[in-house]
Coordinates of C-alpha atoms and ligand atoms in Angstrom, one line a residue:
M1 CA -37.9 18.8 14.2
E2 CA -35.3 21.1 15.2
T3 CA -33.8 23.5 12.2
D4 CA -30.2 23.4 11.5
P5 CA -28.5 26.3 12.5
R6 CA -26.6 27.5 9.3
E7 CA -29.8 27.2 7.8
Q8 CA -31.5 29.3 10.1
L9 CA -28.7 31.8 9.6
A10 CA -28.6 31.2 5.8
Q11 CA -32.7 32.3 5.6
F12 CA -32.5 35.1 8.2
D13 CA -29.6 37.2 6.9
P14 CA -28.2 35.5 4.0
D15 CA -25.8 38.5 3.6
V16 CA -24.1 37.3 6.9
Y17 CA -24.3 33.4 5.4
R18 CA -22.9 34.5 2.2
A19 CA -19.6 35.6 3.4
L20 CA -19.3 33.2 6.2
V21 CA -19.5 30.6 3.0
G22 CA -16.9 32.4 1.2
E23 CA -14.5 32.5 4.0
E24 CA -15.1 28.6 4.0
E25 CA -14.3 28.8 0.6
R26 CA -11.3 30.5 1.0
Q27 CA -9.4 28.8 3.5
R28 CA -10.3 25.8 1.5
R29 CA -9.3 26.9 -1.7
G30 CA -5.6 28.2 -0.7
I31 CA -2.7 27.8 1.4
E32 CA -2.5 29.4 4.8
L33 CA 1.1 30.8 5.4
I34 CA 0.4 33.3 7.6
P35 CA 2.1 32.4 10.7
S36 CA -0.1 33.3 13.5
E37 CA -2.6 31.9 12.2
N38 CA -4.6 27.9 11.9
Y39 CA -7.6 26.3 11.4
T40 CA -8.9 25.2 14.7
Y41 CA -10.7 21.8 15.5
P42 CA -14.2 20.9 14.7
E43 CA -14.4 20.1 18.8
V44 CA -13.5 24.1 19.7
L45 CA -15.9 25.0 17.1
A46 CA -18.9 23.1 18.8
A47 CA -17.8 25.1 22.4
L48 CA -17.5 28.5 20.6
G49 CA -21.0 28.2 19.5
S50 CA -22.8 26.9 22.4
V51 CA -24.6 28.0 25.6
F52 CA -22.1 29.1 27.5
T53 CA -22.0 32.4 25.0
N54 CA -25.0 33.2 27.9
K55 CA -23.1 33.0 31.0
Y56 CA -21.8 36.2 32.7
A57 CA -18.9 34.9 35.0
E58 CA -17.4 37.7 36.6
G59 CA -15.1 36.4 38.9
Y60 CA -12.8 33.0 39.3
P61 CA -14.0 29.3 40.1
G62 CA -15.6 29.9 43.6
R63 CA -15.7 33.2 43.9
R64 CA -17.9 34.8 41.1
Y65 CA -20.3 37.6 41.4
Y66 CA -23.7 35.6 39.7
G67 CA -25.3 32.0 40.2
G68 CA -25.6 29.4 38.3
Q69 CA -21.7 28.8 38.2
E70 CA -21.8 25.2 38.5
F71 CA -20.8 24.7 35.0
T72 CA -18.7 27.3 33.9
D73 CA -16.5 26.8 37.2
A74 CA -16.1 23.5 36.0
V75 CA -14.4 24.3 32.6
E76 CA -12.6 27.3 34.0
N77 CA -11.0 24.8 36.5
L78 CA -10.1 22.2 33.8
A79 CA -8.6 25.3 31.6
R80 CA -6.5 26.1 34.4
D81 CA -4.9 23.1 35.9
R82 CA -4.6 21.6 32.1
A83 CA -2.6 24.8 31.2
R84 CA -0.8 24.7 34.5
A85 CA 0.2 21.0 33.7
L86 CA 1.1 21.4 29.9
F87 CA 3.3 24.3 30.9
R88 CA 4.5 23.1 34.1
A89 CA 3.4 26.6 35.8
E90 CA 2.4 27.0 39.3
H91 CA -0.6 29.3 38.2
A92 CA -2.9 30.0 35.3
N93 CA -5.1 32.7 34.4
V94 CA -7.3 31.5 31.6
Q95 CA -9.3 34.7 31.6
P96 CA -7.6 37.3 29.1
L97 CA -9.9 38.1 25.8
S98 CA -6.5 38.0 23.9
G99 CA -3.2 38.2 23.1
S100 CA -3.0 42.4 23.6
P101 CA -5.4 42.6 27.0
M102 CA -2.8 39.3 28.2
N103 CA 0.3 41.6 28.2
Q104 CA -1.3 44.6 29.1
A105 CA -2.8 43.0 32.2
V106 CA 0.7 41.8 33.2
Y107 CA 2.3 45.4 32.9
L108 CA -0.8 47.0 35.0
G109 CA -0.3 43.9 37.9
L110 CA 3.0 43.8 38.0
L111 CA 4.1 47.3 37.2
E112 CA 3.7 50.8 38.4
P113 CA 3.4 53.6 36.1
G114 CA 6.6 54.6 34.5
D115 CA 8.9 51.7 35.1
T116 CA 10.8 50.9 32.6
V117 CA 10.8 47.3 30.4
L118 CA 13.0 46.6 28.9
A119 CA 12.1 45.1 25.3
M120 CA 12.9 43.5 21.9
D121 CA 12.9 46.3 18.8
L122 CA 10.0 46.5 17.3
S123 CA 11.0 46.3 13.3
H124 CA 13.6 43.6 14.6
G125 CA 10.4 41.4 16.0
G126 CA 9.0 42.2 18.6
H127 CA 5.3 43.5 18.9
L128 CA 2.6 46.0 19.0
T129 CA 1.9 45.5 22.9
H130 CA 5.8 45.5 23.7
G131 CA 5.7 49.4 24.2
A132 CA 5.0 50.5 20.3
P133 CA 4.5 54.5 21.0
V134 CA 1.3 54.4 19.4
S135 CA -0.2 51.9 22.2
H136 CA -1.7 52.9 25.3
M137 CA 1.0 50.8 27.0
G138 CA 4.2 52.9 25.7
R139 CA 2.5 56.1 27.1
I140 CA 2.6 54.4 30.6
F141 CA 5.3 52.7 30.8
R142 CA 9.3 53.2 29.8
F143 CA 10.2 50.6 26.8
V144 CA 13.9 50.3 25.9
R145 CA 14.5 48.8 23.4
Y146 CA 17.3 46.0 22.5
K147 CA 17.8 44.4 19.3
T148 CA 19.4 41.4 17.4
D149 CA 23.1 41.6 15.5
P150 CA 21.9 40.7 11.4
G151 CA 25.3 39.7 11.6
A152 CA 25.2 37.3 13.9
A153 CA 22.2 35.4 12.3
G154 CA 19.8 37.7 14.0
A155 CA 21.0 36.1 17.3
I156 CA 20.1 39.1 20.3
D157 CA 23.1 40.9 21.1
F158 CA 23.3 39.8 25.0
D159 CA 26.6 42.4 25.6
E160 CA 24.5 45.5 24.8
L161 CA 21.2 43.9 26.8
R162 CA 23.2 43.6 29.5
H163 CA 24.4 47.0 29.5
A164 CA 21.0 48.2 28.7
A165 CA 20.1 46.2 31.4
R166 CA 22.3 47.8 34.1
D167 CA 22.0 51.3 32.4
T168 CA 18.2 51.6 32.5
R169 CA 17.6 49.3 35.5
P170 CA 14.2 47.9 34.3
R171 CA 11.8 46.3 36.6
L172 CA 10.8 43.7 33.9
V173 CA 12.9 42.0 31.3
L174 CA 10.5 40.7 28.2
C175 CA 11.5 38.4 26.1
G176 CA 9.2 37.9 22.9
Y177 CA 8.4 38.3 19.5
T178 CA 6.1 38.1 16.5
S179 CA 8.3 38.1 13.6
Y180 CA 11.5 36.8 15.0
P181 CA 12.6 33.4 13.0
R182 CA 15.1 32.3 16.2
D183 CA 14.8 30.9 19.5
Y184 CA 15.8 32.5 22.7
D185 CA 18.6 31.7 25.4
Y186 CA 16.0 31.8 28.2
A187 CA 18.4 31.6 30.7
E188 CA 20.7 34.1 29.4
F189 CA 17.8 36.6 29.9
R190 CA 16.9 34.8 33.6
R191 CA 20.7 35.7 34.8
I192 CA 20.6 39.7 33.0
A193 CA 17.2 40.1 34.6
D194 CA 18.8 38.8 38.1
E195 CA 21.7 40.7 37.6
V196 CA 19.6 44.4 37.6
G197 CA 16.7 42.7 40.0
A198 CA 14.2 42.9 37.1
L199 CA 11.2 40.2 36.9
A200 CA 11.7 38.0 33.9
M201 CA 8.4 37.4 31.2
A202 CA 8.6 35.9 28.0
D203 CA 5.3 36.0 25.8
V204 CA 5.6 33.1 23.7
S205 CA 2.5 33.5 21.7
H206 CA 4.0 32.4 19.0
V207 CA 5.2 29.3 20.0
G208 CA 3.0 28.2 22.8
G209 CA 2.3 25.2 20.7
L210 CA 5.3 24.4 20.0
I211 CA 6.5 24.4 23.6
A212 CA 3.4 22.2 24.7
G213 CA 4.7 20.1 22.0
G214 CA 7.9 19.9 23.6
V215 CA 9.7 21.1 20.8
M216 CA 11.4 24.3 21.2
Q217 CA 12.4 25.3 25.0
N218 CA 9.7 26.3 28.0
P219 CA 11.0 29.9 29.6
F220 CA 9.4 28.3 33.0
D221 CA 12.4 25.7 33.1
A222 CA 14.7 28.8 33.2
G223 CA 12.9 30.2 36.0
F224 CA 11.1 33.0 33.9
D225 CA 8.3 34.6 36.2
V226 CA 5.9 35.2 34.0
V227 CA 4.8 33.7 30.3
T228 CA 2.0 34.5 28.3
T229 CA 0.7 33.3 25.1
T230 CA -2.4 33.3 23.3
V231 CA -4.6 30.0 22.5
H232 CA -5.0 30.5 18.6
K233 CA -1.8 30.5 17.1
T234 CA 0.4 27.3 17.0
L235 CA -1.9 26.2 19.8
R236 CA -4.8 25.4 17.0
G237 CA -7.3 27.2 19.7
P238 CA -9.6 29.7 19.9
R239 CA -8.9 33.5 19.5
A240 CA -7.7 34.2 23.6
G241 CA -4.5 34.7 26.1
M242 CA -3.3 32.9 29.0
I243 CA -1.1 34.2 31.3
L244 CA 1.2 31.9 33.4
C245 CA 3.2 32.6 36.6
R246 CA 5.1 31.6 39.9
K247 CA 2.3 31.3 42.7
D248 CA 3.3 34.1 44.6
L249 CA 2.2 36.7 41.5
A250 CA -1.0 34.9 41.1
S251 CA -3.4 37.3 43.2
E252 CA -1.2 40.3 41.6
I253 CA -2.2 38.8 37.8
D254 CA -5.1 37.5 38.5
K255 CA -6.8 41.1 40.0
S256 CA -5.0 42.2 37.3
V257 CA -7.3 40.7 34.9
F258 CA -10.5 41.2 36.3
P259 CA -11.3 43.2 37.8
G260 CA -8.8 45.6 37.1
L261 CA -8.9 45.6 32.7
Q262 CA -11.6 43.1 32.3
G263 CA -15.0 42.6 32.9
G264 CA -17.3 38.8 32.3
P265 CA -15.2 35.9 30.8
H266 CA -16.0 34.6 27.6
M267 CA -16.9 31.1 29.2
N268 CA -17.5 30.1 25.4
T269 CA -13.5 30.9 24.6
I270 CA -12.7 29.4 28.4
A271 CA -14.3 25.5 27.4
A272 CA -12.4 25.7 23.9
T273 CA -9.3 26.7 25.4
A274 CA -9.7 23.6 27.8
I275 CA -10.3 21.7 25.2
T276 CA -7.6 22.5 22.9
L277 CA -5.1 22.3 26.3
K278 CA -6.6 18.6 26.3
K279 CA -6.0 18.4 22.5
A280 CA -1.7 19.7 23.4
A281 CA -1.5 16.9 25.5
Q282 CA -2.3 14.3 23.1
P283 CA 0.9 12.2 21.7
S284 CA -0.3 13.5 17.9
F285 CA 0.0 16.9 19.1
R286 CA 4.3 16.4 19.9
A287 CA 4.2 14.9 15.8
Y288 CA 2.2 17.5 14.6
A289 CA 4.6 20.2 16.3
S290 CA 7.8 18.3 15.4
Q291 CA 6.2 18.7 11.7
V292 CA 5.7 22.3 11.8
L293 CA 9.6 22.9 12.8
R294 CA 10.3 20.5 9.9
N295 CA 8.1 22.0 7.5
A296 CA 9.7 25.7 8.3
K297 CA 13.5 24.1 7.7
E298 CA 12.4 22.7 4.7
L299 CA 10.5 25.6 3.1
A300 CA 12.9 27.9 4.3
R301 CA 15.8 25.8 2.6
A302 CA 14.0 25.7 -0.7
L303 CA 13.0 29.6 -0.8
M304 CA 16.9 30.0 -0.2
A305 CA 17.9 27.6 -3.4
E306 CA 15.6 29.4 -5.1
G307 CA 17.2 33.0 -4.5
A308 CA 15.2 34.5 -1.4
T309 CA 16.6 36.5 1.0
L310 CA 15.5 35.6 4.3
V311 CA 16.1 37.8 7.8
T312 CA 18.6 36.2 9.6
G313 CA 19.1 33.4 7.1
G314 CA 16.7 30.8 7.6
T315 CA 14.5 29.4 10.6
D316 CA 14.7 27.8 14.0
N317 CA 10.5 28.0 15.0
H318 CA 7.2 28.2 12.7
M319 CA 8.2 31.4 11.0
I320 CA 10.1 32.9 7.8
V321 CA 10.9 36.3 7.3
V322 CA 11.4 37.0 3.3
D323 CA 13.6 40.4 2.4
T324 CA 11.5 40.5 -0.9
V325 CA 12.9 44.0 -1.8
S326 CA 16.1 42.6 -1.7
S327 CA 14.9 39.6 -3.4
F328 CA 12.5 40.1 -5.8
G329 CA 12.3 43.6 -5.9
L330 CA 8.7 44.4 -4.5
D331 CA 7.8 45.7 -1.3
G332 CA 6.1 43.6 1.1
R333 CA 2.9 45.1 0.3
E334 CA 3.1 44.5 -3.6
A335 CA 4.4 40.9 -2.8
E336 CA 1.5 40.1 0.1
R337 CA -1.1 41.1 -3.4
V338 CA 1.0 39.0 -6.0
L339 CA 0.8 36.3 -3.7
D340 CA -3.0 36.7 -2.5
E341 CA -3.6 36.3 -6.3
V342 CA -2.3 32.7 -6.5
S343 CA -4.2 32.2 -3.6
I344 CA -1.5 31.8 -1.2
T345 CA -1.9 34.0 2.1
T346 CA 0.7 35.8 4.0
N347 CA 1.1 39.1 5.5
K348 CA 3.5 41.9 4.9
Q349 CA 6.1 42.2 7.5
V350 CA 8.7 45.0 8.7
I351 CA 12.5 43.5 8.9
P352 CA 15.4 44.8 11.3
D353 CA 15.7 48.3 11.0
D354 CA 13.2 48.7 7.9
P355 CA 14.0 52.0 6.2
R356 CA 10.0 51.9 4.2
P357 CA 6.8 52.8 6.5
P358 CA 4.8 49.3 7.9
L359 CA 2.3 49.8 5.6
R360 CA 4.4 49.2 2.8
P361 CA 7.0 47.6 4.4
S362 CA 10.3 45.8 3.1
G363 CA 9.5 41.8 3.4
I364 CA 6.3 39.4 4.0
R365 CA 6.5 37.2 7.4
I366 CA 5.6 33.7 6.4
G367 CA 5.0 30.5 8.7
T368 CA 3.6 26.9 8.4
P369 CA 1.4 25.7 11.0
A370 CA -1.7 26.1 9.1
A371 CA -0.3 24.2 6.3
T372 CA 1.0 21.4 8.7
T373 CA -2.2 21.0 10.0
R374 CA -4.1 20.5 6.6
G375 CA -1.3 17.5 6.3
M376 CA 1.4 19.1 4.3
C377 CA 4.7 17.9 4.6
E378 CA 8.8 18.6 3.5
E379 CA 7.4 17.7 -0.4
D380 CA 4.7 20.4 -0.4
M381 CA 7.1 23.0 0.8
G382 CA 9.6 22.2 -1.8
L383 CA 6.2 23.2 -4.5
L384 CA 5.5 26.0 -2.0
A385 CA 9.0 27.7 -2.6
G386 CA 8.3 27.0 -6.2
W387 CA 5.0 29.1 -6.2
I388 CA 6.1 31.6 -4.6
T389 CA 9.3 33.0 -5.9
R390 CA 7.6 32.1 -9.5
A391 CA 4.5 34.6 -8.5
L392 CA 7.0 37.1 -7.0
R393 CA 9.1 37.0 -10.0
A394 CA 5.9 37.6 -12.0
G395 CA 5.3 40.2 -10.4
S396 CA 1.7 41.5 -13.0
D397 CA 2.1 38.8 -15.3
E398 CA -1.4 37.5 -15.2
T399 CA -1.2 34.9 -17.5
T400 CA 1.5 33.3 -15.2
L401 CA 0.1 34.2 -12.0
R402 CA -3.5 32.6 -13.4
Q403 CA -1.5 29.5 -13.9
I404 CA 0.3 28.9 -10.5
R405 CA -3.1 29.6 -8.9
D406 CA -4.7 26.4 -11.2
E407 CA -1.1 24.9 -9.6
V408 CA -2.0 26.2 -6.1
E409 CA -5.6 25.2 -5.8
A410 CA -5.7 21.9 -7.6
H411 CA -2.6 21.0 -4.7
C412 CA -4.9 22.2 -2.0
A413 CA -7.5 20.2 -3.4
H414 CA -5.8 17.2 -1.6
F415 CA -5.8 18.7 1.6
A416 CA -9.1 18.4 3.8
V417 CA -9.8 21.6 5.8
P418 CA -10.6 20.2 9.5
Ligands
DSN1 N1 -1.2 39.5 14.9 C1 -0.8 39.0 15.5 C2 0.1 38.5 14.6 O1 0.2 37.8 13.4 O2 1.7 37.7 14.6 C3 0.2 38.9 16.9 O3 -0.9 40.0 17.7

């Protein structure tokens, strides 16, 4: 009789097994509100833990450097075809190991060292891979920053962006964010890039699932050249990245991913990506994506009604940034810790032009994708806003925090984890 792999693990390595069971229990017990996290599908977990892990497959389908590729080619072709169809892209590369190598491969494949990239300021919502000085890319390329206009509900200041483009002649205009709760005007980005002869790239890692679900705009509809997205956020897939691009850039992108930057692709992850993309093409995924947005709008409304100050004054996507210093007198690290105590998981977050350092910033970032996956809807968002604001006001009052944690955990018990 075959032994259950989990039992084998429990017997062979009880330390790791205990941590695994603890994490399963943590994910079930509380509410996961980190906007970049989600609960993936059982089918994805099955593919991730499959024999595709054993296989080396450097190269691309039909052009590999090792034998035995009948089935790896099949799953990579499925993932590429499904990605192209879902995002209306001419070409897809599904090998990036995650979000950072995905963006690095684009810069290294399409630019020369020293080229200028126009990208969102980090404290206004840009990502580390959009040229943070501490990143290797920030040393190789010249990143010039644009910002949002706090006076205009956080809209991007396109006049400033256009001036910066004319002054600095970027090779690439990058539209993408990791903590920006609004949608972008992709057509205006495209116009500015055209005016200075630059490529237009969108990093939609956060909203990839919302675009796939048809509830947010697709940058390809505005004529973008390159779109990157992670697979594990709103798309609910494995930890991975994808590069989608115009056909005439395909060869540069593919060469940049392999052999330029990476070695053997993780074929178990690519199989899981193929499954994720099939899931995202189902009508039920469209309903999910639209519920994610409705939940975020309702949570933002309820938080503001309870006295919270939100960066940009609301949200157009799945994410909300709360200025916890001005609302509750707690910095982001303290707010994250207090919410951890009541089984609500969030992450500390810098706010635009934050005077505080990244490990003690002025806010927290919260989002609805994981809670929506568990089946929570608008009425749960009202409860959530109440628990969050009560906990942040309670600060170090342990009795109140214990009470709130009991309420949160009792409520979560009604929502299954996939
Ligand atoms: N760590 C991801 C996020 O939380 O947005 C981006 O890399």
